Amino acid sequence: MARRGGPAGGSGARKDSGRKQERRAGRGERAGAAETVDGGRAELIPDRERPHGWTLLLDGAPQSHVDLDDPTYLSFEYQRRIGHIIDLAAPPQQPLHVVHLGGGAFTLARYVAATRPRSTQQIVELDAALVQLVRRELPLDPQARIRVRSTDARAGLGKIQDGWADLVIADVFSGARTPAHLTSAEFLAEVRRVLKPGGQYAANLADGPPLTHLRGQVATAAAAFPELALAADPTVWRGRRFGNAVLLASDLPLAVAELTRRVASDPHPGRVEHGRVLADFTGGAAVVTDEGAKPSPAPPPSVFT
């Protein structure tokens, strides 16, 4: 059972919290956990529909969902889409070398370990306090080959040997925004260095009308990789609301037809574009470089309400 973080106040407050936890335990309810981590206030909220499911919030914004009983269950739509990418990256059960830039609650690393046993994975997560909280409250399978480094994503990527990874997954947000230095052509050059020939890069991107950031990210990826696909909710594609889009890139042709079918069959169906349609979508956007890079736009408050 997860533990609740200590409340503000003296010993009386702590005793009162303990009594509340005992009453909840008596009713079969699970207590959550809350701590201040490097990136803000982290909370682990129990999922009422899944006995060992948890949602990680950071400053009130949902970051990850984990079901410890079933790590193949992916609740968030963008994670489901990356799950499809993981499934299609190689034949079923074939182990992969995977780099995760951004850890959250280690949801996607758990998914890889469950669906592709004997995979070797590296998680790079800057927030060391968050890593400690997740390791304590939502422990990883000790048999899984997962190494966690608490460092900046780009710095951690720079320490990985050339041609090591079958798949690099970028899901890095600081204050609900992707840091500028993870949006540039120079960053993608490091990604390419780490990937094996034919390896794949998947990134969780977030943007809203008029999709300037998303267009720039597609243009930047197109300058680094010959094969691209982008999956998003139709309302995001049409620039009607702020949301997530998952970018996939590689040197080799992608399983676009199957990815399209899977994304369209999700509980909240999405759309996949590639080729000429995706090139036209960029609208002549310039390649982003370190010199001019900016963080992704901040989501409007309504996104999390």
mmCIF file of N, CA, C and O in Angstrom, residues 72-119:
data_model
loop_
_atom_site.group_PDB
_atom_site.id
_atom_site.type_symbol
_atom_site.label_atom_id
_atom_site.label_comp_id
_atom_site.label_asym_id
_atom_site.label_seq_id
_atom_site.Cartn_x
_atom_site.Cartn_y
_atom_site.Cartn_z
ATOM 1 N N THR A 72 0.582 -3.667 -18.976
ATOM 2 C CA THR A 72 0.262 -3.497 -20.393
ATOM 3 C C THR A 72 -0.941 -2.568 -20.593
ATOM 4 O O THR A 72 -1.243 -2.200 -21.724
ATOM 5 N N TYR A 73 -1.611 -2.210 -19.501
ATOM 6 C CA TYR A 73 -2.747 -1.293 -19.589
ATOM 7 C C TYR A 73 -2.234 0.143 -19.666
ATOM 8 O O TYR A 73 -1.547 0.615 -18.757
ATOM 9 N N LEU A 74 -2.559 0.833 -20.748
ATOM 10 C CA LEU A 74 -2.141 2.218 -20.962
ATOM 11 C C LEU A 74 -3.386 3.093 -20.999
ATOM 12 O O LEU A 74 -4.187 3.002 -21.932
ATOM 13 N N SER A 75 -3.544 3.928 -19.996
ATOM 14 C CA SER A 75 -4.752 4.733 -19.844
ATOM 15 C C SER A 75 -4.717 5.997 -20.692
ATOM 16 O O SER A 75 -5.704 6.355 -21.333
ATOM 17 N N PHE A 76 -3.565 6.698 -20.713
ATOM 18 C CA PHE A 76 -3.475 7.962 -21.439
ATOM 19 C C PHE A 76 -3.390 7.698 -22.944
ATOM 20 O O PHE A 76 -2.667 6.796 -23.383
ATOM 21 N N GLU A 77 -4.092 8.508 -23.711
ATOM 22 C CA GLU A 77 -4.138 8.276 -25.158
ATOM 23 C C GLU A 77 -2.764 8.350 -25.806
ATOM 24 O O GLU A 77 -2.424 7.521 -26.653
ATOM 25 N N TYR A 78 -1.956 9.341 -25.436
ATOM 26 C CA TYR A 78 -0.646 9.449 -26.081
ATOM 27 C C TYR A 78 0.222 8.240 -25.733
ATOM 28 O O TYR A 78 1.021 7.776 -26.567
ATOM 29 N N GLN A 79 0.067 7.705 -24.514
ATOM 30 C CA GLN A 79 0.838 6.523 -24.148
ATOM 31 C C GLN A 79 0.353 5.290 -24.902
ATOM 32 O O GLN A 79 1.159 4.418 -25.262
ATOM 33 N N ARG A 80 -0.954 5.207 -25.155
ATOM 34 C CA ARG A 80 -1.465 4.111 -25.979
ATOM 35 C C ARG A 80 -0.841 4.166 -27.370
ATOM 36 O O ARG A 80 -0.469 3.129 -27.942
ATOM 37 N N ARG A 81 -0.715 5.367 -27.922
ATOM 38 C CA ARG A 81 -0.143 5.502 -29.269
ATOM 39 C C ARG A 81 1.336 5.128 -29.278
ATOM 40 O O ARG A 81 1.805 4.477 -30.222
ATOM 41 N N ILE A 82 2.056 5.511 -28.244
ATOM 42 C CA ILE A 82 3.451 5.074 -28.159
ATOM 43 C C ILE A 82 3.515 3.567 -27.923
ATOM 44 O O ILE A 82 4.415 2.883 -28.425
ATOM 45 N N GLY A 83 2.546 3.027 -27.189
ATOM 46 C CA GLY A 83 2.475 1.575 -27.030
ATOM 47 C C GLY A 83 2.340 0.867 -28.371
ATOM 48 O O GLY A 83 2.956 -0.183 -28.602
ATOM 49 N N HIS A 84 1.543 1.420 -29.270
ATOM 50 C CA HIS A 84 1.426 0.839 -30.622
ATOM 51 C C HIS A 84 2.784 0.866 -31.323
ATOM 52 O O HIS A 84 3.165 -0.094 -32.012
ATOM 53 N N ILE A 85 3.502 1.967 -31.169
ATOM 54 C CA ILE A 85 4.819 2.092 -31.790
ATOM 55 C C ILE A 85 5.768 1.029 -31.235
ATOM 56 O O ILE A 85 6.516 0.390 -31.993
ATOM 57 N N ILE A 86 5.737 0.824 -29.921
ATOM 58 C CA ILE A 86 6.566 -0.218 -29.308
ATOM 59 C C ILE A 86 6.197 -1.591 -29.868
ATOM 60 O O ILE A 86 7.071 -2.402 -30.208
ATOM 61 N N ASP A 87 4.901 -1.859 -30.004
ATOM 62 C CA ASP A 87 4.451 -3.153 -30.524
ATOM 63 C C ASP A 87 4.938 -3.395 -31.950
ATOM 64 O O ASP A 87 5.226 -4.538 -32.337
ATOM 65 N N LEU A 88 5.001 -2.327 -32.745
ATOM 66 C CA LEU A 88 5.328 -2.465 -34.164
ATOM 67 C C LEU A 88 6.817 -2.283 -34.462
ATOM 68 O O LEU A 88 7.233 -2.410 -35.607
ATOM 69 N N ALA A 89 7.616 -1.998 -33.424
ATOM 70 C CA ALA A 89 9.032 -1.719 -33.643
ATOM 71 C C ALA A 89 9.830 -2.965 -34.021
ATOM 72 O O ALA A 89 10.919 -2.853 -34.592
ATOM 73 N N ALA A 90 9.302 -4.144 -33.686
ATOM 74 C CA ALA A 90 9.980 -5.416 -33.961
ATOM 75 C C ALA A 90 8.954 -6.520 -33.827
ATOM 76 O O ALA A 90 7.853 -6.294 -33.318
ATOM 77 N N PRO A 91 9.271 -7.741 -34.270
ATOM 78 C CA PRO A 91 8.339 -8.854 -34.085
ATOM 79 C C PRO A 91 7.969 -9.030 -32.619
ATOM 80 O O PRO A 91 8.747 -8.692 -31.725
ATOM 81 N N PRO A 92 6.771 -9.566 -32.344
ATOM 82 C CA PRO A 92 6.321 -9.739 -30.955
ATOM 83 C C PRO A 92 7.337 -10.499 -30.105
ATOM 84 O O PRO A 92 7.976 -11.442 -30.574
ATOM 85 N N GLN A 93 7.483 -10.054 -28.857
ATOM 86 C CA GLN A 93 8.345 -10.675 -27.855
ATOM 87 C C GLN A 93 9.841 -10.422 -28.083
ATOM 88 O O GLN A 93 10.656 -10.725 -27.206
ATOM 89 N N GLN A 94 10.212 -9.868 -29.217
ATOM 90 C CA GLN A 94 11.637 -9.633 -29.459
ATOM 91 C C GLN A 94 12.150 -8.540 -28.522
ATOM 92 O O GLN A 94 11.592 -7.453 -28.469
ATOM 93 N N PRO A 95 13.223 -8.799 -27.763
ATOM 94 C CA PRO A 95 13.745 -7.785 -26.852
ATOM 95 C C PRO A 95 14.277 -6.563 -27.614
ATOM 96 O O PRO A 95 14.765 -6.670 -28.747
ATOM 97 N N LEU A 96 14.171 -5.417 -26.980
ATOM 98 C CA LEU A 96 14.646 -4.168 -27.561
ATOM 99 C C LEU A 96 15.575 -3.453 -26.591
ATOM 100 O O LEU A 96 15.505 -3.653 -25.379
ATOM 101 N N HIS A 97 16.422 -2.614 -27.140
ATOM 102 C CA HIS A 97 17.172 -1.640 -26.354
ATOM 103 C C HIS A 97 16.416 -0.320 -26.472
ATOM 104 O O HIS A 97 16.260 0.213 -27.578
ATOM 105 N N VAL A 98 15.943 0.207 -25.337
ATOM 106 C CA VAL A 98 15.084 1.390 -25.363
ATOM 107 C C VAL A 98 15.637 2.456 -24.427
ATOM 108 O O VAL A 98 16.026 2.162 -23.290
ATOM 109 N N VAL A 99 15.645 3.706 -24.906
ATOM 110 C CA VAL A 99 15.985 4.866 -24.086
ATOM 111 C C VAL A 99 14.713 5.674 -23.872
ATOM 112 O O VAL A 99 14.021 6.019 -24.835
ATOM 113 N N HIS A 100 14.406 5.961 -22.619
ATOM 114 C CA HIS A 100 13.255 6.796 -22.272
ATOM 115 C C HIS A 100 13.774 8.135 -21.749
ATOM 116 O O HIS A 100 14.415 8.176 -20.679
ATOM 117 N N LEU A 101 13.534 9.192 -22.471
ATOM 118 C CA LEU A 101 13.878 10.531 -22.007
ATOM 119 C C LEU A 101 12.653 11.091 -21.304
ATOM 120 O O LEU A 101 11.644 11.398 -21.937
ATOM 121 N N GLY A 102 12.729 11.197 -19.990
ATOM 122 C CA GLY A 102 11.567 11.508 -19.168
ATOM 123 C C GLY A 102 11.042 10.214 -18.577
ATOM 124 O O GLY A 102 10.815 9.239 -19.302
ATOM 125 N N GLY A 103 10.862 10.209 -17.253
ATOM 126 C CA GLY A 103 10.470 8.962 -16.602
ATOM 127 C C GLY A 103 9.032 8.911 -16.155
ATOM 128 O O GLY A 103 8.354 7.903 -16.339
ATOM 129 N N GLY A 104 8.538 10.009 -15.560
ATOM 130 C CA GLY A 104 7.197 9.963 -14.991
ATOM 131 C C GLY A 104 7.093 8.828 -13.992
ATOM 132 O O GLY A 104 7.934 8.688 -13.098
ATOM 133 N N ALA A 105 6.074 8.010 -14.133
ATOM 134 C CA ALA A 105 5.902 6.837 -13.266
ATOM 135 C C ALA A 105 6.452 5.567 -13.923
ATOM 136 O O ALA A 105 6.100 4.457 -13.529
ATOM 137 N N PHE A 106 7.315 5.727 -14.944
ATOM 138 C CA PHE A 106 7.957 4.609 -15.646
ATOM 139 C C PHE A 106 6.936 3.749 -16.394
ATOM 140 O O PHE A 106 7.165 2.550 -16.618
ATOM 141 N N THR A 107 5.827 4.340 -16.809
ATOM 142 C CA THR A 107 4.740 3.573 -17.423
ATOM 143 C C THR A 107 5.191 2.838 -18.675
ATOM 144 O O THR A 107 4.928 1.638 -18.840
ATOM 145 N N LEU A 108 5.857 3.541 -19.585
ATOM 146 C CA LEU A 108 6.219 2.922 -20.861
ATOM 147 C C LEU A 108 7.363 1.920 -20.695
ATOM 148 O O LEU A 108 7.419 0.914 -21.409
ATOM 149 N N ALA A 109 8.259 2.169 -19.751
ATOM 150 C CA ALA A 109 9.312 1.178 -19.478
ATOM 151 C C ALA A 109 8.709 -0.106 -18.927
ATOM 152 O O ALA A 109 9.141 -1.219 -19.270
ATOM 153 N N ARG A 110 7.695 0.020 -18.071
ATOM 154 C CA ARG A 110 7.009 -1.163 -17.552
ATOM 155 C C ARG A 110 6.309 -1.909 -18.684
ATOM 156 O O ARG A 110 6.256 -3.148 -18.705
ATOM 157 N N TYR A 111 5.736 -1.148 -19.617
ATOM 158 C CA TYR A 111 5.043 -1.767 -20.754
ATOM 159 C C TYR A 111 6.026 -2.578 -21.604
ATOM 160 O O TYR A 111 5.735 -3.719 -21.983
ATOM 161 N N VAL A 112 7.184 -1.988 -21.905
ATOM 162 C CA VAL A 112 8.186 -2.707 -22.691
ATOM 163 C C VAL A 112 8.624 -3.974 -21.960
ATOM 164 O O VAL A 112 8.722 -5.053 -22.557
ATOM 165 N N ALA A 113 8.881 -3.866 -20.656
ATOM 166 C CA ALA A 113 9.334 -5.027 -19.886
ATOM 167 C C ALA A 113 8.295 -6.143 -19.881
ATOM 168 O O ALA A 113 8.642 -7.325 -19.897
ATOM 169 N N ALA A 114 6.998 -5.764 -19.874
ATOM 170 C CA ALA A 114 5.935 -6.774 -19.841
ATOM 171 C C ALA A 114 5.693 -7.408 -21.199
ATOM 172 O O ALA A 114 5.404 -8.605 -21.287
ATOM 173 N N THR A 115 5.793 -6.620 -22.254
ATOM 174 C CA THR A 115 5.468 -7.134 -23.592
ATOM 175 C C THR A 115 6.683 -7.682 -24.333
ATOM 176 O O THR A 115 6.539 -8.486 -25.254
ATOM 177 N N ARG A 116 7.875 -7.252 -23.906
ATOM 178 C CA ARG A 116 9.109 -7.701 -24.556
ATOM 179 C C ARG A 116 10.131 -8.075 -23.479
ATOM 180 O O ARG A 116 11.088 -7.332 -23.217
ATOM 181 N N PRO A 117 9.925 -9.234 -22.822
ATOM 182 C CA PRO A 117 10.856 -9.656 -21.769
ATOM 183 C C PRO A 117 12.297 -9.700 -22.281
ATOM 184 O O PRO A 117 12.549 -9.920 -23.460
ATOM 185 N N ARG A 118 13.210 -9.451 -21.380
ATOM 186 C CA ARG A 118 14.662 -9.422 -21.633
ATOM 187 C C ARG A 118 15.098 -8.166 -22.377
ATOM 188 O O ARG A 118 16.264 -8.070 -22.785
ATOM 189 N N SER A 119 14.198 -7.213 -22.556
ATOM 190 C CA SER A 119 14.614 -5.924 -23.111
ATOM 191 C C SER A 119 15.521 -5.217 -22.108
ATOM 192 O O SER A 119 15.418 -5.404 -20.893
#
